[in-house]
PDB file of C-alpha atoms in Angstrom:
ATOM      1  CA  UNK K   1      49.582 -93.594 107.867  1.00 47.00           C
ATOM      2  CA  UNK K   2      50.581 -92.851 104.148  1.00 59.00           C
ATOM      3  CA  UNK K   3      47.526 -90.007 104.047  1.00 71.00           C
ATOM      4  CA  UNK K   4      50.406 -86.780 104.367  1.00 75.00           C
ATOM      5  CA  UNK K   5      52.449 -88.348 101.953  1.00 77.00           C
ATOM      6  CA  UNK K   6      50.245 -88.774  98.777  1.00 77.00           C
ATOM      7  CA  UNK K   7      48.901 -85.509  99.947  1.00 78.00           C
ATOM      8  CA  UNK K   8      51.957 -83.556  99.597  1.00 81.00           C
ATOM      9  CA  UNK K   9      52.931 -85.649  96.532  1.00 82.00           C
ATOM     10  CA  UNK K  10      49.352 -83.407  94.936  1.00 82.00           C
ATOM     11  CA  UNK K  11      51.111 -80.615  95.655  1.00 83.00           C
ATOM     12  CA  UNK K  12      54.467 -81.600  94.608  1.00 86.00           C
ATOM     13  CA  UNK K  13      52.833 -82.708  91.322  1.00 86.00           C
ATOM     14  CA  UNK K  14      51.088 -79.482  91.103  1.00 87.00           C
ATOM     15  CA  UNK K  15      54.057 -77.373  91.689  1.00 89.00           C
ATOM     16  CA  UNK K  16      55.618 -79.352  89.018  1.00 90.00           C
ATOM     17  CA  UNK K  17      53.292 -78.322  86.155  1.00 91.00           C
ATOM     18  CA  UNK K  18      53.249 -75.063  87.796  1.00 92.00           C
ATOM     19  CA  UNK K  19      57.273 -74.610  86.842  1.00 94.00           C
ATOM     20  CA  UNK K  20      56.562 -75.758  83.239  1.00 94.00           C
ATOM     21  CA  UNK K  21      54.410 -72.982  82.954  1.00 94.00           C
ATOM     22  CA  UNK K  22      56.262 -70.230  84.036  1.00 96.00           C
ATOM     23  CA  UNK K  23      59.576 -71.981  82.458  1.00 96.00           C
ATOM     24  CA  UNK K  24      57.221 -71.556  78.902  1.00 95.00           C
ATOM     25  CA  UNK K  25      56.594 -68.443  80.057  1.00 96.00           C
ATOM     26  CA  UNK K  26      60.212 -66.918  80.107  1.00 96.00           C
ATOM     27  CA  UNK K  27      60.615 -68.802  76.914  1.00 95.00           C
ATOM     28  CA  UNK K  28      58.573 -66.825  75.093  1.00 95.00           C
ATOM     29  CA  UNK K  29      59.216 -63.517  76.688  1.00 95.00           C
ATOM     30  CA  UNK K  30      60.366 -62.635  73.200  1.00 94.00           C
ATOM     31  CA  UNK K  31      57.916 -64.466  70.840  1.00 94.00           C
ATOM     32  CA  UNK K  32      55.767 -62.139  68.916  1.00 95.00           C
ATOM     33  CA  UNK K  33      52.005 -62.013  70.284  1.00 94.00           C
ATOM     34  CA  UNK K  34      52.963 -64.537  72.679  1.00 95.00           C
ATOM     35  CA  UNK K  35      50.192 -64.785  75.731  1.00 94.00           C
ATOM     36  CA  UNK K  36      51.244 -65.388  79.100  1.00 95.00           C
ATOM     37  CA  UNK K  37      49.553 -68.407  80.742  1.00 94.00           C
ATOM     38  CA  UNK K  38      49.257 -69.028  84.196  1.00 92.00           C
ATOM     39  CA  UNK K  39      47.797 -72.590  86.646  1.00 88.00           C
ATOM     40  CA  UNK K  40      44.290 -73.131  88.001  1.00 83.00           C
ATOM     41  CA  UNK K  41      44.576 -75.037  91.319  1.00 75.00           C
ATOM     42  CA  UNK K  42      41.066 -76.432  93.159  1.00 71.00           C
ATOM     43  CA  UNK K  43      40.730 -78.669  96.284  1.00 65.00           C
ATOM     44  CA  UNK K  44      40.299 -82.210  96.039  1.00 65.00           C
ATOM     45  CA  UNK K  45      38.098 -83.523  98.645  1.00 62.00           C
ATOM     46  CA  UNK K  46      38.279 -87.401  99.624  1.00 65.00           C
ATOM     47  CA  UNK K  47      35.694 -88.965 101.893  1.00 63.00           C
ATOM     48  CA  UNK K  48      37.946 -90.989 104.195  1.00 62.00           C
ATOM     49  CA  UNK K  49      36.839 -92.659 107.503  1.00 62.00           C
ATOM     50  CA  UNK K  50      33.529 -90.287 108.770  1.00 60.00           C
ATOM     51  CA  UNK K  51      33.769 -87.760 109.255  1.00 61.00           C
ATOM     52  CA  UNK K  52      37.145 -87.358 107.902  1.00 63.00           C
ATOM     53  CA  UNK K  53      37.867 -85.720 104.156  1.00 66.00           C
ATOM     54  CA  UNK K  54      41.163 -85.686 103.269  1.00 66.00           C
ATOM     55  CA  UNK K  55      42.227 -82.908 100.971  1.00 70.00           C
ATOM     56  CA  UNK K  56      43.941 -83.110  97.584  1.00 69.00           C
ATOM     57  CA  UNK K  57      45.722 -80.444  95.355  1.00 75.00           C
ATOM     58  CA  UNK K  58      44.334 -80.644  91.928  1.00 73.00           C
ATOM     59  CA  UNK K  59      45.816 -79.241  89.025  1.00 72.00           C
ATOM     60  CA  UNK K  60      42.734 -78.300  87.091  1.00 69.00           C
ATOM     61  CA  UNK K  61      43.358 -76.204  83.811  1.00 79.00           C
ATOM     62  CA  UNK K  62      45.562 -73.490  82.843  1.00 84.00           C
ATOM     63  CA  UNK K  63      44.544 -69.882  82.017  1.00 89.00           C
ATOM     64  CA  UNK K  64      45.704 -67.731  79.158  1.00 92.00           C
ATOM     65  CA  UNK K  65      46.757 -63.690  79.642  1.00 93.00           C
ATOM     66  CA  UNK K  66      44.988 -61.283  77.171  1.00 91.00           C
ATOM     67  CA  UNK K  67      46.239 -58.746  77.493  1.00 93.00           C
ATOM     68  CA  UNK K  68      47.697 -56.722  74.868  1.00 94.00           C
ATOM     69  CA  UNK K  69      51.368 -57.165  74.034  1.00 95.00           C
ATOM     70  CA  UNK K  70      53.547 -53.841  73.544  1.00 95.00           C
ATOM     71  CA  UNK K  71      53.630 -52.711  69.829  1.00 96.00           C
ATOM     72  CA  UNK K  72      57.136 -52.456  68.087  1.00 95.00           C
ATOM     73  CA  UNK K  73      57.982 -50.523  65.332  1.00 97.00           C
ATOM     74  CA  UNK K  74      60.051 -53.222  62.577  1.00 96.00           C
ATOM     75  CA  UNK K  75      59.706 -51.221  59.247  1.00 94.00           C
ATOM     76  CA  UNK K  76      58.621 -54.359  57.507  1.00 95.00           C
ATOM     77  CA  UNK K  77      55.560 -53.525  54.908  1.00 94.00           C
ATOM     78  CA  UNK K  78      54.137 -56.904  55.813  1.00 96.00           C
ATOM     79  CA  UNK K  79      54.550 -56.823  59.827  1.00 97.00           C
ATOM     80  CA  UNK K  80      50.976 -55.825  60.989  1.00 98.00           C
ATOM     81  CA  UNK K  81      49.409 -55.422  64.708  1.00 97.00           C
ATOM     82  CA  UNK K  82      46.086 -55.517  66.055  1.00 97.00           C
ATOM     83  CA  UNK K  83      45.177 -53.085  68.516  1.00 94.00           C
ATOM     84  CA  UNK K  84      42.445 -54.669  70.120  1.00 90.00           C
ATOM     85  CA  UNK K  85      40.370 -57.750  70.344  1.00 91.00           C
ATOM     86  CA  UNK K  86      40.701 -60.383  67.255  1.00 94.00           C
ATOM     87  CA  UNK K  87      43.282 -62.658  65.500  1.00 96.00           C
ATOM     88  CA  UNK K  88      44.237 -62.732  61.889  1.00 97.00           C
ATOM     89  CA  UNK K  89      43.321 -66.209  60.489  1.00 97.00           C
ATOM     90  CA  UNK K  90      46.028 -68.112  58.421  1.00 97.00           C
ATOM     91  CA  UNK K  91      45.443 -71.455  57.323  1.00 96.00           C
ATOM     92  CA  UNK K  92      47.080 -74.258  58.529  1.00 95.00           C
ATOM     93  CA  UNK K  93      47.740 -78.158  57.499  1.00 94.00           C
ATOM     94  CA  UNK K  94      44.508 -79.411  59.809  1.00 92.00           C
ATOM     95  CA  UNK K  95      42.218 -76.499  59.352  1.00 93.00           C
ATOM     96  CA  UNK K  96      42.419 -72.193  60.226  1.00 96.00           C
ATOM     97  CA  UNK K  97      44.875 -71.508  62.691  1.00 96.00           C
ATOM     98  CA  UNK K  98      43.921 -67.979  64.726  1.00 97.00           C
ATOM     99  CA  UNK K  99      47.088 -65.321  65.662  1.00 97.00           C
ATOM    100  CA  UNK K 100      48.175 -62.729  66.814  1.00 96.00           C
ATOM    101  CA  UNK K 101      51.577 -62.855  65.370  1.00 96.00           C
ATOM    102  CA  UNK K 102      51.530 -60.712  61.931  1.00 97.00           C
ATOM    103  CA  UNK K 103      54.985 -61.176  60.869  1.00 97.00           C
ATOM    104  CA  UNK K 104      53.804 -62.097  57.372  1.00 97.00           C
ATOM    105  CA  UNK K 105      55.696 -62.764  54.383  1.00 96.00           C
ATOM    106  CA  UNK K 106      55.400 -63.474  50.470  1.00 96.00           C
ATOM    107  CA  UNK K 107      55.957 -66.794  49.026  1.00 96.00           C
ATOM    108  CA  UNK K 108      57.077 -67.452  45.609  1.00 94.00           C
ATOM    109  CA  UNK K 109      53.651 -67.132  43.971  1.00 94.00           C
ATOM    110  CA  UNK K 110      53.438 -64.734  45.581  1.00 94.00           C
ATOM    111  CA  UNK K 111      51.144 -65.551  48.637  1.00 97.00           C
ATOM    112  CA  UNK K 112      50.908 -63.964  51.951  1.00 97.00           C
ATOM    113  CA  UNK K 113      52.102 -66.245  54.456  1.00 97.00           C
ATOM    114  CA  UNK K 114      53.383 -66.703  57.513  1.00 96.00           C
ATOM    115  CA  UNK K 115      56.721 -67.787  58.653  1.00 94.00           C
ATOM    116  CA  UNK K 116      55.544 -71.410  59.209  1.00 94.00           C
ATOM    117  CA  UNK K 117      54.599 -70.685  55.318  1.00 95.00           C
ATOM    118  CA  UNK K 118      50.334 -71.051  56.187  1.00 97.00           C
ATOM    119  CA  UNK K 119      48.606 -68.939  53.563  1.00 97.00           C
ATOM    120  CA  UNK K 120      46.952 -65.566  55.262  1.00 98.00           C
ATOM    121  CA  UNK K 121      43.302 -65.669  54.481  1.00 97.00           C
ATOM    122  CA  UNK K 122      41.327 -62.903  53.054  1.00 96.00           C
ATOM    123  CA  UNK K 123      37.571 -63.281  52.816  1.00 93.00           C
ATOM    124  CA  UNK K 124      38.424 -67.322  53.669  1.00 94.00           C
ATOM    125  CA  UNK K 125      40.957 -66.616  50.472  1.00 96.00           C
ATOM    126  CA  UNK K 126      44.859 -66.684  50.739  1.00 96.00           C
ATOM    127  CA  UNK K 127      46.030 -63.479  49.321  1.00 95.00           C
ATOM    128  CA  UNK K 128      47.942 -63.144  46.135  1.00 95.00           C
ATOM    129  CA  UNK K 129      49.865 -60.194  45.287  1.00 93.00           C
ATOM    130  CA  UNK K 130      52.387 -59.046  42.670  1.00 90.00           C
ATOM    131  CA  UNK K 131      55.635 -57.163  44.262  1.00 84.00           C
ATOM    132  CA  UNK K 132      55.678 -55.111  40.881  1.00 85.00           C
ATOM    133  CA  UNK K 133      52.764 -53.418  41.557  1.00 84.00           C
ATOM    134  CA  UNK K 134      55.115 -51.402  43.978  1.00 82.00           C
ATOM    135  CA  UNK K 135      54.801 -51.587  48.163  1.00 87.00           C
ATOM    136  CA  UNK K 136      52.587 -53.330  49.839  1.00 91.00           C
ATOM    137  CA  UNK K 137      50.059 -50.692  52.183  1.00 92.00           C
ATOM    138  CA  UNK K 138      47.620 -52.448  54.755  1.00 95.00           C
ATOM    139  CA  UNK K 139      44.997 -50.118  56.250  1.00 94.00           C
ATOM    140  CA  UNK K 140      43.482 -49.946  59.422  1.00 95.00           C
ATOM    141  CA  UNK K 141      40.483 -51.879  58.626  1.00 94.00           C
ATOM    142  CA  UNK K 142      42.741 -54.726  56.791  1.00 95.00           C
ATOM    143  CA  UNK K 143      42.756 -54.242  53.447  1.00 95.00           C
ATOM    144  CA  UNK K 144      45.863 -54.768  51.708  1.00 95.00           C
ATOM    145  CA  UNK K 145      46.344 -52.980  48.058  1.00 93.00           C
ATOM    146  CA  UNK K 146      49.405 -51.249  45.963  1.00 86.00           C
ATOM    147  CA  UNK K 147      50.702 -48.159  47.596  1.00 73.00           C
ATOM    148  CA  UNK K 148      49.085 -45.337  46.172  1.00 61.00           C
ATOM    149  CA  UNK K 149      51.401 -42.643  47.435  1.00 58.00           C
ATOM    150  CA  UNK K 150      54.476 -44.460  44.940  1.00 54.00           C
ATOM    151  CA  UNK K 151      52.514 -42.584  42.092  1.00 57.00           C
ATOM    152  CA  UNK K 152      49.850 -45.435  40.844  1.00 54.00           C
ATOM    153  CA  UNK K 153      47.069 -43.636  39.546  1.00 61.00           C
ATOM    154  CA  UNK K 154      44.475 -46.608  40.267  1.00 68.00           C
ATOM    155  CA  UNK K 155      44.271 -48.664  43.338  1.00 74.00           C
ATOM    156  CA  UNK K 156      45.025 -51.833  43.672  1.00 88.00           C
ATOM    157  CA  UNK K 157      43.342 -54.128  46.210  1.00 92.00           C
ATOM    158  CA  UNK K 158      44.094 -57.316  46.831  1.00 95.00           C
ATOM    159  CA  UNK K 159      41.454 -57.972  49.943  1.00 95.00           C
ATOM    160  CA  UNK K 160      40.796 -57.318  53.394  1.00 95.00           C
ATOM    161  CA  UNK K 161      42.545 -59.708  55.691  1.00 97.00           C
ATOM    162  CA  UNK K 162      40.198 -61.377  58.173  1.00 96.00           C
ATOM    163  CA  UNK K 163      40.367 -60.344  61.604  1.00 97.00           C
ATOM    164  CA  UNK K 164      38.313 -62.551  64.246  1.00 96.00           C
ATOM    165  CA  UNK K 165      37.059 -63.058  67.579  1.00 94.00           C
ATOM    166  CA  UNK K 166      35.105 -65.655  69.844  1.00 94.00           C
ATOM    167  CA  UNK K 167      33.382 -65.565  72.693  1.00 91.00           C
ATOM    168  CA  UNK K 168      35.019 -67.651  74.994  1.00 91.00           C
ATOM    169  CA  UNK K 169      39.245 -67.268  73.710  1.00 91.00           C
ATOM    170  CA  UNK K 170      40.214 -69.681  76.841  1.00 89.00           C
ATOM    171  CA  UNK K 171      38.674 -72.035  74.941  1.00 89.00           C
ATOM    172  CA  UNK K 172      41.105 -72.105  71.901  1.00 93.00           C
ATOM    173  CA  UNK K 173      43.969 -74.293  71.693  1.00 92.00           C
ATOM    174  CA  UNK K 174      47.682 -73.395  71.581  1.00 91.00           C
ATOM    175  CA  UNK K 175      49.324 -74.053  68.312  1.00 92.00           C
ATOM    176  CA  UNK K 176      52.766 -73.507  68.693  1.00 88.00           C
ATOM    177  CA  UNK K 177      54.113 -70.872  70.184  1.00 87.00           C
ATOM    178  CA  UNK K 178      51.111 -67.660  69.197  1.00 92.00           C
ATOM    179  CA  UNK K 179      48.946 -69.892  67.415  1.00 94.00           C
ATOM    180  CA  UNK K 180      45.521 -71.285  68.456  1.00 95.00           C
ATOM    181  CA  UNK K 181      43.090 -73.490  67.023  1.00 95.00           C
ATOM    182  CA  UNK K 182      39.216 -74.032  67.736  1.00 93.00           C
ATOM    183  CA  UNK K 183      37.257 -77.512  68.253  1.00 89.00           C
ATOM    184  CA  UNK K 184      34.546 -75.237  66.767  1.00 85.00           C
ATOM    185  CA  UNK K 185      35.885 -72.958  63.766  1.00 83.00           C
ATOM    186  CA  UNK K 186      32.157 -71.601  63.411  1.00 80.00           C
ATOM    187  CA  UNK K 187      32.312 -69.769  66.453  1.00 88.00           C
ATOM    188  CA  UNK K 188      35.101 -67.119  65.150  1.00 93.00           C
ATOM    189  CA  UNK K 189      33.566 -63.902  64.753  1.00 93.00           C
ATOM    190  CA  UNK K 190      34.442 -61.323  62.143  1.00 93.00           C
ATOM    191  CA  UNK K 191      35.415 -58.209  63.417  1.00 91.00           C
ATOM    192  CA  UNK K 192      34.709 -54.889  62.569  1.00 84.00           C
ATOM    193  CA  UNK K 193      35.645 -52.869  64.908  1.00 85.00           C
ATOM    194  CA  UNK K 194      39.336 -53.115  65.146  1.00 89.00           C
ATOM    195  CA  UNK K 195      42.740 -51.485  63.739  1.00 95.00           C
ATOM    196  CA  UNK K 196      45.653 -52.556  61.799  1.00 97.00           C
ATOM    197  CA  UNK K 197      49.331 -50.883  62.366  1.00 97.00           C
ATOM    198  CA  UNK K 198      51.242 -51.801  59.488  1.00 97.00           C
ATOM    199  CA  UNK K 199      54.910 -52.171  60.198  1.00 97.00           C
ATOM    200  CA  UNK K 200      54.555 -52.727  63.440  1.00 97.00           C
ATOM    201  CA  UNK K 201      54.438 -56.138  65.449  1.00 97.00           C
ATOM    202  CA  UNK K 202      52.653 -57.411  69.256  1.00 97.00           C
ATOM    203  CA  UNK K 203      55.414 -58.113  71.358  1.00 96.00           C
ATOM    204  CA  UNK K 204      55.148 -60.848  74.068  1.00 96.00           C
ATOM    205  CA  UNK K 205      52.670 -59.891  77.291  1.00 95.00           C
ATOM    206  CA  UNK K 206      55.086 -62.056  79.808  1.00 96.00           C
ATOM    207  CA  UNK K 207      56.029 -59.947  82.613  1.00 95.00           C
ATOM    208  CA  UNK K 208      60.067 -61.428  82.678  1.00 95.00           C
ATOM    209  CA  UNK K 209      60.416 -59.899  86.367  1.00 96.00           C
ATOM    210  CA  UNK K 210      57.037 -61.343  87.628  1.00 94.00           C
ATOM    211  CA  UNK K 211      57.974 -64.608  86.452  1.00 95.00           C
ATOM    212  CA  UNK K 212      61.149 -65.159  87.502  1.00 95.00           C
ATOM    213  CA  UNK K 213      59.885 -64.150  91.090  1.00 95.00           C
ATOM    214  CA  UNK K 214      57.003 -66.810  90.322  1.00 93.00           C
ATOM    215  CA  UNK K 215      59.685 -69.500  89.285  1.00 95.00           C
ATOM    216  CA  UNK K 216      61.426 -68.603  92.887  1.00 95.00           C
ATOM    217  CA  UNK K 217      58.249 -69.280  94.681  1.00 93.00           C
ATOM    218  CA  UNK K 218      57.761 -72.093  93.054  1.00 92.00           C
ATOM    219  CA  UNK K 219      61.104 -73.428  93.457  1.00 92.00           C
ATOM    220  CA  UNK K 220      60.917 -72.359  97.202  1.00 93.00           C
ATOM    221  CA  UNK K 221      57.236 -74.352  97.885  1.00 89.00           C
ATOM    222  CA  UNK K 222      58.816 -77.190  96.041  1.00 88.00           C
ATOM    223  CA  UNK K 223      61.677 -77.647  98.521  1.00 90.00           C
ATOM    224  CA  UNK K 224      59.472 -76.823 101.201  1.00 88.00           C
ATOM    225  CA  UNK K 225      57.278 -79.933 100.513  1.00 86.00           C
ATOM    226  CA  UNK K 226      60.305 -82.150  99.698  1.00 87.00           C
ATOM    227  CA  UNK K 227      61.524 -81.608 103.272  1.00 86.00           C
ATOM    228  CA  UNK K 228      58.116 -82.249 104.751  1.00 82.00           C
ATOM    229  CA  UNK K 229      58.319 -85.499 102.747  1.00 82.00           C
ATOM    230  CA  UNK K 230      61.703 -86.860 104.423  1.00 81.00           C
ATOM    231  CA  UNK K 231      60.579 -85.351 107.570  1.00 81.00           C
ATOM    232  CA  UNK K 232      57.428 -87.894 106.932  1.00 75.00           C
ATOM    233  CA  UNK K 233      59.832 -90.935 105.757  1.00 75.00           C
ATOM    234  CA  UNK K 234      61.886 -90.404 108.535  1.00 76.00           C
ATOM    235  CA  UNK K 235      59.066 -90.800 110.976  1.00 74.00           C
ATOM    236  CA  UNK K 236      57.485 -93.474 109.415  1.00 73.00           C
ATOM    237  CA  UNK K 237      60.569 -95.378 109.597  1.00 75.00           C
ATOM    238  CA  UNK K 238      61.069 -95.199 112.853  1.00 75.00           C
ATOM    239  CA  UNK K 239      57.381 -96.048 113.520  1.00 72.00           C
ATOM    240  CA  UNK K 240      58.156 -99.181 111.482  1.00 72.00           C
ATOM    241  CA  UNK K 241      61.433 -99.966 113.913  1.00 73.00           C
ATOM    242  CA  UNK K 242      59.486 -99.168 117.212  1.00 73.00           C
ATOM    243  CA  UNK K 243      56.450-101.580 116.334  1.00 77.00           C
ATOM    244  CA  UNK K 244      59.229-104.034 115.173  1.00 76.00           C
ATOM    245  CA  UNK K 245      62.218-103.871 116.753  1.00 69.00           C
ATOM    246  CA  UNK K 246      65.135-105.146 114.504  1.00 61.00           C
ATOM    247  CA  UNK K 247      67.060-108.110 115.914  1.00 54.00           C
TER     248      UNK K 247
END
């Protein structure tokens, strides 16, 4: 008799995590190299009487976007992009910690870091540099030296920032807001094949019109099952009342 109810109380449940999602989503629709994530629903089968299953929604896993955020020009020597697959690797309090953010910064010995203040690694190396060598240039392939063109006769290189990848990035954890973390660091990859844009940052992949319109459906299937649920009370109630009759 109960059967429609905890089944629509899956999907209520579902729908819930389903709105956290999305409301992360629009959260972030300005976080630098931000990825969009979106809900995995399966069927839940439940051998009742034979040769009856009853069917449950199951919120199963989430799935992350990987698509390439929009590059924006900031200016900033230390603001870098990658266009392409990889993450620059910065390490964190528990172990490396694997972005796409490149908002970097120097600290006051003069480490690259990020704004959380993790050291940016370079050959599994933070990175020191001196400002008075002049402006900081970052090629394509990573490596960060002096700027040349300010008149230095001899180059200066500091190291080439490590860029990774792994097979399997659903597998990697979110840190934060753009950071992620593996069970297994000895799967990252080093790349070769990518480019750097210096002064230049990923922007967010969240579609802001797509998921507002998924927050509406969401909000709409929501109230759709709530009603079927007092619809359900209601009849179960009087059920209750016809078998016995109050006095």
């Amino acid at each position: 008799m109960e059967t429609p109810t905890y089944i629509a109380l899956s999907r209520q449940l579902g729908l819930t995590r389903n709105m956290e999602v999305v409301a992360n989503n629009l959260a972030n629709t300005n976080t630098t190299g931000f990825k969009a994530e979106g809900m995995v629903f399966s069927e839940y089968l439940i051998r009742a009487e034979k040769p009856t299953k009853l069917s449950y929604v199951q919120d199963l896993a989430t799935f992350r976007d990987q698509r390439e955020g929009e590059l924006q020009v900031t200016g900033n020597d230390l603001d870098l992009a990658i266009q392409g697959d990889g993450y620059f690797v910065v390490q964190g309090p528990d172990g490396p910690i694997y972005t796409r953010n490149g908002r970097f910064q120097l600290n006051a010995a003069g480490e690259v870091v990020n704004q959380a203040g993790y050291q940016v690694l370079a050959g599994g190396q933070p990175v020191v540099v001196n400002p008075e060598d002049g402006p900081l240039a970052v090629s394509e392939d990573g490596v960060l030296s002096a700027d040349l063109t300010q008149g230095g006769n001899v180059p200066i290189i500091y190291g080439q920032l490590d860029v990774v990848s792994f097979a399997d990035t659903q597998q990697l954890k979110a840190v934060g807001a753009s950071g992620f973390t593996s069970e297994q660091p000895a799967q990252a990859v080093p790349l070769e094949d990518f480019k750097i844009q210096q002064r230049m940052l990923e922007g967010s992949n969240v579609r802001a019109v797509l998921e507002m319109t998924n927050m509406i459906t969401v909000q709409r299937s929501y109230q759709s099952v709530q009603k079927f649920l007092e619809g359900e009370h209601e009849r179960m109630r009087r059920a209750v009342n016809y078998i016995i009759p109050s006095s």
